[in-house]
PDB file of C-alpha atoms in Angstrom:
ATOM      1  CA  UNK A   1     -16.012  -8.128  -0.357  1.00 55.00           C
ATOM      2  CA  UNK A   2     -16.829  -4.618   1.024  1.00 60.00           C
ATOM      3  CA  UNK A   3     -14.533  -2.604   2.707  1.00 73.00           C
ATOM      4  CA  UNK A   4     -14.733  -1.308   6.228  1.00 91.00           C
ATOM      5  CA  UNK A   5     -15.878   2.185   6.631  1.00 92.00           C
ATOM      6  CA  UNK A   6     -13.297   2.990   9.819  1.00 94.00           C
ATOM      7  CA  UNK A   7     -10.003   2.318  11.081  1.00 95.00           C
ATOM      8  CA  UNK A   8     -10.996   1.044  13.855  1.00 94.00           C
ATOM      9  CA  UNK A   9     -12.801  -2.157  12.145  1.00 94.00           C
ATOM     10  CA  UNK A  10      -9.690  -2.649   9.966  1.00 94.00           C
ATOM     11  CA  UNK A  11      -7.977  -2.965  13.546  1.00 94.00           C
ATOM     12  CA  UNK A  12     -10.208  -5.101  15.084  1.00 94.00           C
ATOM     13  CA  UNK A  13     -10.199  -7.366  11.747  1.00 94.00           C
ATOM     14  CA  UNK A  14      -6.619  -7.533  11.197  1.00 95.00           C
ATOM     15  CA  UNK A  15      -5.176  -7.985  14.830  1.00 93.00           C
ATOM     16  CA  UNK A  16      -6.618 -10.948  15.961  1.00 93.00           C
ATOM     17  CA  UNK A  17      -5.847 -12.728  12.626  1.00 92.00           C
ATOM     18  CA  UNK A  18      -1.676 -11.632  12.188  1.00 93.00           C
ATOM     19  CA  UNK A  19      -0.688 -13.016  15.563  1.00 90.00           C
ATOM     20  CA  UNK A  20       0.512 -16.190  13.951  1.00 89.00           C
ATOM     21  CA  UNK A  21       2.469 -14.637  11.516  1.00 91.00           C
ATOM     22  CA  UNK A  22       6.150 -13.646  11.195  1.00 92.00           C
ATOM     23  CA  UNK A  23       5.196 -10.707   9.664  1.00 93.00           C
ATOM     24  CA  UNK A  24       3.225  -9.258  12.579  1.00 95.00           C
ATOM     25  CA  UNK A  25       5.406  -6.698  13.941  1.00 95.00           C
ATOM     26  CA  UNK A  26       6.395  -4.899  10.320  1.00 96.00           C
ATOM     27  CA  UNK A  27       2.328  -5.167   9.317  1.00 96.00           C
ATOM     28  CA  UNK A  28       1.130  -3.621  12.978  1.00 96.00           C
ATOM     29  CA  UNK A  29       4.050  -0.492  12.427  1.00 96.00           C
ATOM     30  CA  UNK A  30       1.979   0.161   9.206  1.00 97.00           C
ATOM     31  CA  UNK A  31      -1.495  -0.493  10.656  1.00 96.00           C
ATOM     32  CA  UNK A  32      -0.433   1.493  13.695  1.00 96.00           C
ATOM     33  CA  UNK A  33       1.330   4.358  10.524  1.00 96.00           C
ATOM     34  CA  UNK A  34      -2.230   4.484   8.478  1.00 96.00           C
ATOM     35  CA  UNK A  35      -4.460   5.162  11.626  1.00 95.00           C
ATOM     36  CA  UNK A  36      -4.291   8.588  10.341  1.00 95.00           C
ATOM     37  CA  UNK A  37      -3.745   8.564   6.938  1.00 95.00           C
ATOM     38  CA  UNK A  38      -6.602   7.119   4.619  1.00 95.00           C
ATOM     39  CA  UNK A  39      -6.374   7.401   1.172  1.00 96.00           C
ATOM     40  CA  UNK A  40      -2.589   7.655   1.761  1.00 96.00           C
ATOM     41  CA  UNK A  41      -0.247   6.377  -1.345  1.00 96.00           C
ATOM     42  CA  UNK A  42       2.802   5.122  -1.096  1.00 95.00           C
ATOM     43  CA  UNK A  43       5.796   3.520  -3.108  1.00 93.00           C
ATOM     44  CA  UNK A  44       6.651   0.254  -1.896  1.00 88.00           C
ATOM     45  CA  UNK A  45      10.012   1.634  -1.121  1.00 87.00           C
ATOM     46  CA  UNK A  46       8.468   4.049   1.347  1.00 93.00           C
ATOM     47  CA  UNK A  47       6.775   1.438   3.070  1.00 94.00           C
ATOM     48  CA  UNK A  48       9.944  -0.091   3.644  1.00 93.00           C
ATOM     49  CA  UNK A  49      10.658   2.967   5.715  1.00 93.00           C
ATOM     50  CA  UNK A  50       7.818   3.194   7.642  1.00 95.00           C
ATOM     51  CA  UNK A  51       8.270  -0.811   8.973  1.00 95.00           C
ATOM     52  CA  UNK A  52      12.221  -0.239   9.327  1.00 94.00           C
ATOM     53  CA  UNK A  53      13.948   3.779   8.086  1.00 92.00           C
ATOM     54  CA  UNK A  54      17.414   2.297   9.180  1.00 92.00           C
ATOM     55  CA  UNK A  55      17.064  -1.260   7.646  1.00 90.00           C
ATOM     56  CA  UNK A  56      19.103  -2.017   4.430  1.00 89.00           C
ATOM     57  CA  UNK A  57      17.122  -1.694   1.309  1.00 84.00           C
ATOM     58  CA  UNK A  58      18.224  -5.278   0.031  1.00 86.00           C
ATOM     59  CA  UNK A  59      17.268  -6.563   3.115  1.00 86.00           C
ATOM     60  CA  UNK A  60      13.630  -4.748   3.513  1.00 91.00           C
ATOM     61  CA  UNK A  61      12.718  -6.437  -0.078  1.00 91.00           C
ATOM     62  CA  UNK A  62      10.859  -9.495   1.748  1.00 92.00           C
ATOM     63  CA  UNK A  63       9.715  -7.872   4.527  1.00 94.00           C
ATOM     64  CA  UNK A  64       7.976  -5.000   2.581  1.00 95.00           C
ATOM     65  CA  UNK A  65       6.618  -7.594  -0.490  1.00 94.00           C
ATOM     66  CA  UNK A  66       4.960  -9.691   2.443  1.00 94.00           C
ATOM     67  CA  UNK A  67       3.808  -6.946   4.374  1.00 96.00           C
ATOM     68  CA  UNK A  68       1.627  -5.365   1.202  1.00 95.00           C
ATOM     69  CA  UNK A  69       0.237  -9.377   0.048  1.00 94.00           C
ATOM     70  CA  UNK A  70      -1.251  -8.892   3.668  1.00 94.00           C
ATOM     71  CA  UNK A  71      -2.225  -5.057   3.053  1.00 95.00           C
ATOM     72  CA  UNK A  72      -3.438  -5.690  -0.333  1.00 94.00           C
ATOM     73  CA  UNK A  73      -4.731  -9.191  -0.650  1.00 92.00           C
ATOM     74  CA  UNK A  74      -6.995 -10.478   2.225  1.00 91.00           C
ATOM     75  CA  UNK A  75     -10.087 -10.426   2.394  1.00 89.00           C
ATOM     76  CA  UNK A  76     -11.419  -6.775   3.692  1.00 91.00           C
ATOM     77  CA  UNK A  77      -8.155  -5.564   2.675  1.00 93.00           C
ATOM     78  CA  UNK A  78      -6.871  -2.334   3.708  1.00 95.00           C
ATOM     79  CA  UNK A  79      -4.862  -1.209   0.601  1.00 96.00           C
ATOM     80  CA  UNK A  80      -4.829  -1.273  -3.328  1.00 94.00           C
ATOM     81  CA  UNK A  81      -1.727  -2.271  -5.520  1.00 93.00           C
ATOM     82  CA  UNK A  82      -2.094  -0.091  -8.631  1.00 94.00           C
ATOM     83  CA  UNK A  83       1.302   0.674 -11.078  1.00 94.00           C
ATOM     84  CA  UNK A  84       2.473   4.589 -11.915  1.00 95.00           C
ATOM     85  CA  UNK A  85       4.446   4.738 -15.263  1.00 95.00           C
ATOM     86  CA  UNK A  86       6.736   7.112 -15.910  1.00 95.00           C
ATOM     87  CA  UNK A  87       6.769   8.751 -19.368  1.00 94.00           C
ATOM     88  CA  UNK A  88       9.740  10.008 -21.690  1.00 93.00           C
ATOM     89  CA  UNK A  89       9.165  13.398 -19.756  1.00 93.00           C
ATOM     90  CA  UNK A  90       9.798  11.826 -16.333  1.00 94.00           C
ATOM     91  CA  UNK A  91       6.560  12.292 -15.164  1.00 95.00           C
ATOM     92  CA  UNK A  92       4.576   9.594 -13.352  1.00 95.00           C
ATOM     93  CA  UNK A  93       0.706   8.869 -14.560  1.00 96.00           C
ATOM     94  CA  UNK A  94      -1.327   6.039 -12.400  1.00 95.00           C
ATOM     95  CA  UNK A  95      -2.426   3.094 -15.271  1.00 93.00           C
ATOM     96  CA  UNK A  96      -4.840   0.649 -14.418  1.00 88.00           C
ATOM     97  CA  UNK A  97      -4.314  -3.348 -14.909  1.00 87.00           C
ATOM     98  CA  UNK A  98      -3.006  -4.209 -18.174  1.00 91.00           C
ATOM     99  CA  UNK A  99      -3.091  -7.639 -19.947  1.00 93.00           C
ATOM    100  CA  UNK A 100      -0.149 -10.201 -18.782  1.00 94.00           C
ATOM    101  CA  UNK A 101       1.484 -10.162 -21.966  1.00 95.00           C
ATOM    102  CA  UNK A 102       2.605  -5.821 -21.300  1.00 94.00           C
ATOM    103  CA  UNK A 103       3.637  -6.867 -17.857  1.00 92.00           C
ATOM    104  CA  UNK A 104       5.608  -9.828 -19.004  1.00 92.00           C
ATOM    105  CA  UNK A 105       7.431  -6.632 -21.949  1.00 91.00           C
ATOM    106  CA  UNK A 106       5.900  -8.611 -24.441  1.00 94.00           C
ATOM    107  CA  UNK A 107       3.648  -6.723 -25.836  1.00 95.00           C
ATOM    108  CA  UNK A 108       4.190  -2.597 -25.525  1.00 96.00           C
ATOM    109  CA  UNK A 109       1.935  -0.205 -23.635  1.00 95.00           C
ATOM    110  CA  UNK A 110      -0.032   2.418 -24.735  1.00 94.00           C
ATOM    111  CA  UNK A 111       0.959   5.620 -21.769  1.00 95.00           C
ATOM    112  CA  UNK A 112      -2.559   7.727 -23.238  1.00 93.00           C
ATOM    113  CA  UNK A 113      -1.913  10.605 -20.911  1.00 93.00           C
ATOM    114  CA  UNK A 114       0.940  11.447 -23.618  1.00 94.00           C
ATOM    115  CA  UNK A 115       0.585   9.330 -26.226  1.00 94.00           C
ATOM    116  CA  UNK A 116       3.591   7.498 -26.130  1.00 95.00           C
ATOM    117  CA  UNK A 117       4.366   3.755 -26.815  1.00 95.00           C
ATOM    118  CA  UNK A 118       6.730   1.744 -23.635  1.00 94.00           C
ATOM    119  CA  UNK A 119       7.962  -1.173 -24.865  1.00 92.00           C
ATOM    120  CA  UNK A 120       9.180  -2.620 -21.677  1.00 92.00           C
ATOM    121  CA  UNK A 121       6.400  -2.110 -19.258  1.00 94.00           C
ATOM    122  CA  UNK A 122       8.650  -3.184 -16.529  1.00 92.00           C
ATOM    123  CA  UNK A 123      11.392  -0.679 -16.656  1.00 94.00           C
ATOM    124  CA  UNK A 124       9.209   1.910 -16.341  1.00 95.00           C
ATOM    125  CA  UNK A 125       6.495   1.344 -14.145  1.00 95.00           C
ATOM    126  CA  UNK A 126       6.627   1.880 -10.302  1.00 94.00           C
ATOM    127  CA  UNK A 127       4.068  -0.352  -7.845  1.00 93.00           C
ATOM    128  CA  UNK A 128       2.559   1.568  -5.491  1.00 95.00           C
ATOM    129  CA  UNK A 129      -0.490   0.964  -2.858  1.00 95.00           C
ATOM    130  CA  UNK A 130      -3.520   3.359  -1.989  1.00 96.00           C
ATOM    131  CA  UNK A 131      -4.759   3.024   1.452  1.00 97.00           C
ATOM    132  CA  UNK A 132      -8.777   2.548   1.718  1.00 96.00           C
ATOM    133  CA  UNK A 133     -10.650   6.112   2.343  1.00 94.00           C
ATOM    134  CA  UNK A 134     -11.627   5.101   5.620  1.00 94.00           C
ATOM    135  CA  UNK A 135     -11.896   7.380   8.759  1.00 94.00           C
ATOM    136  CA  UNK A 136      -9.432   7.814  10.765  1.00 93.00           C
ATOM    137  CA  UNK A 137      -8.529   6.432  13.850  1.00 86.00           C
ATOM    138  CA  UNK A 138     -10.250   8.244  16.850  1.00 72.00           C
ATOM    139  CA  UNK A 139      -8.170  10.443  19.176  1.00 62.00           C
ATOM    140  CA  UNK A 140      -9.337  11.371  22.521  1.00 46.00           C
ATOM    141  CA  UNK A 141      -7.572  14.375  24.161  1.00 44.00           C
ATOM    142  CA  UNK A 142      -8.109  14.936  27.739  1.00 39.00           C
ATOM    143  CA  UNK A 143     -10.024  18.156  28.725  1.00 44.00           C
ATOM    144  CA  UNK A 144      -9.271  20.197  31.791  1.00 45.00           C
ATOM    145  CA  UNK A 145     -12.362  17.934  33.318  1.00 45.00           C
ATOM    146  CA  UNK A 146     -10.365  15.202  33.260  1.00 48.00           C
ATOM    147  CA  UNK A 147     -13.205  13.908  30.001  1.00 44.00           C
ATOM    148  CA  UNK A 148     -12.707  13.302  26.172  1.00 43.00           C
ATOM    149  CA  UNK A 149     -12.989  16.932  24.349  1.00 42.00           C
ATOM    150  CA  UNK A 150     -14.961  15.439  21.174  1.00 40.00           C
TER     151      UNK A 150
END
């Protein structure tokens, strides 16, 4: 299905449909986040501190893996899940989907931004989500004539 081009039809998609859901509150402090932000990647972990900075990281693990299913898997879906592995060097490089077999570290992973062979996909890649290019969220600011300035 094809994404929305603004923020503003992300909004108006997403906010009728969460009201039912526990999760509302933690997904609209991320919608409400992104309004500015497209394109914006982040490591699951740090979208556990935009929905909560003070909450305990044990405790933000449910909250943050139901927050990106809705982020990343509806339909018109705002985000992409993609992986970052890190190499012998440390360094992260962004992979695309691999077969189940290298997720499941039975079957080792070719890293061909340095050649190297991972054994155990797992323990060295990091999930992260991209937000969808779209444009931003308007902002109005008030001019001295009491109108939008555009």
């Amino acid at each position: 299905m094809a994404s929305f081009s603004t923020y503003e039809e992300y909004f108006d998609y997403y906010v009728p449909k969460i009201d039912d859901y526990p999760q509302r509150d933690d997904f609209m402090k991320v919608l409400e986040w992104v309004a500015d932000k497209p394109g914006e990647v982040l490591l699951l972990s740090e979208l556990g501190r935009v929905i909560d900075p003070d909450a305990d990281p044990k405790e933000m693990i449910s909250r943050v893996l139901s927050v990106s299913v809705i982020l990343t898997g509806w339909s018109h879906q705002i985000a992409d899940p993609f992986f970052k592995v890190k190499s012998a060097d440390g360094q992260l490089y962004e992979v695309g989907l691999q077969e189940q077999d290298v997720y499941d570290g039975k079957k080792p992973f070719a890293l061909e931004a340095t050649g190297e062979t991972i054994e155990k996909f797992g323990e060295h890649a990091y999930m992260h989500i991209r937000f969808k290019d779209f444009e931003p969220k308007l902002s109005a600011t008030v001019a001295v004539g009491g109108g939008p300035k555009l």
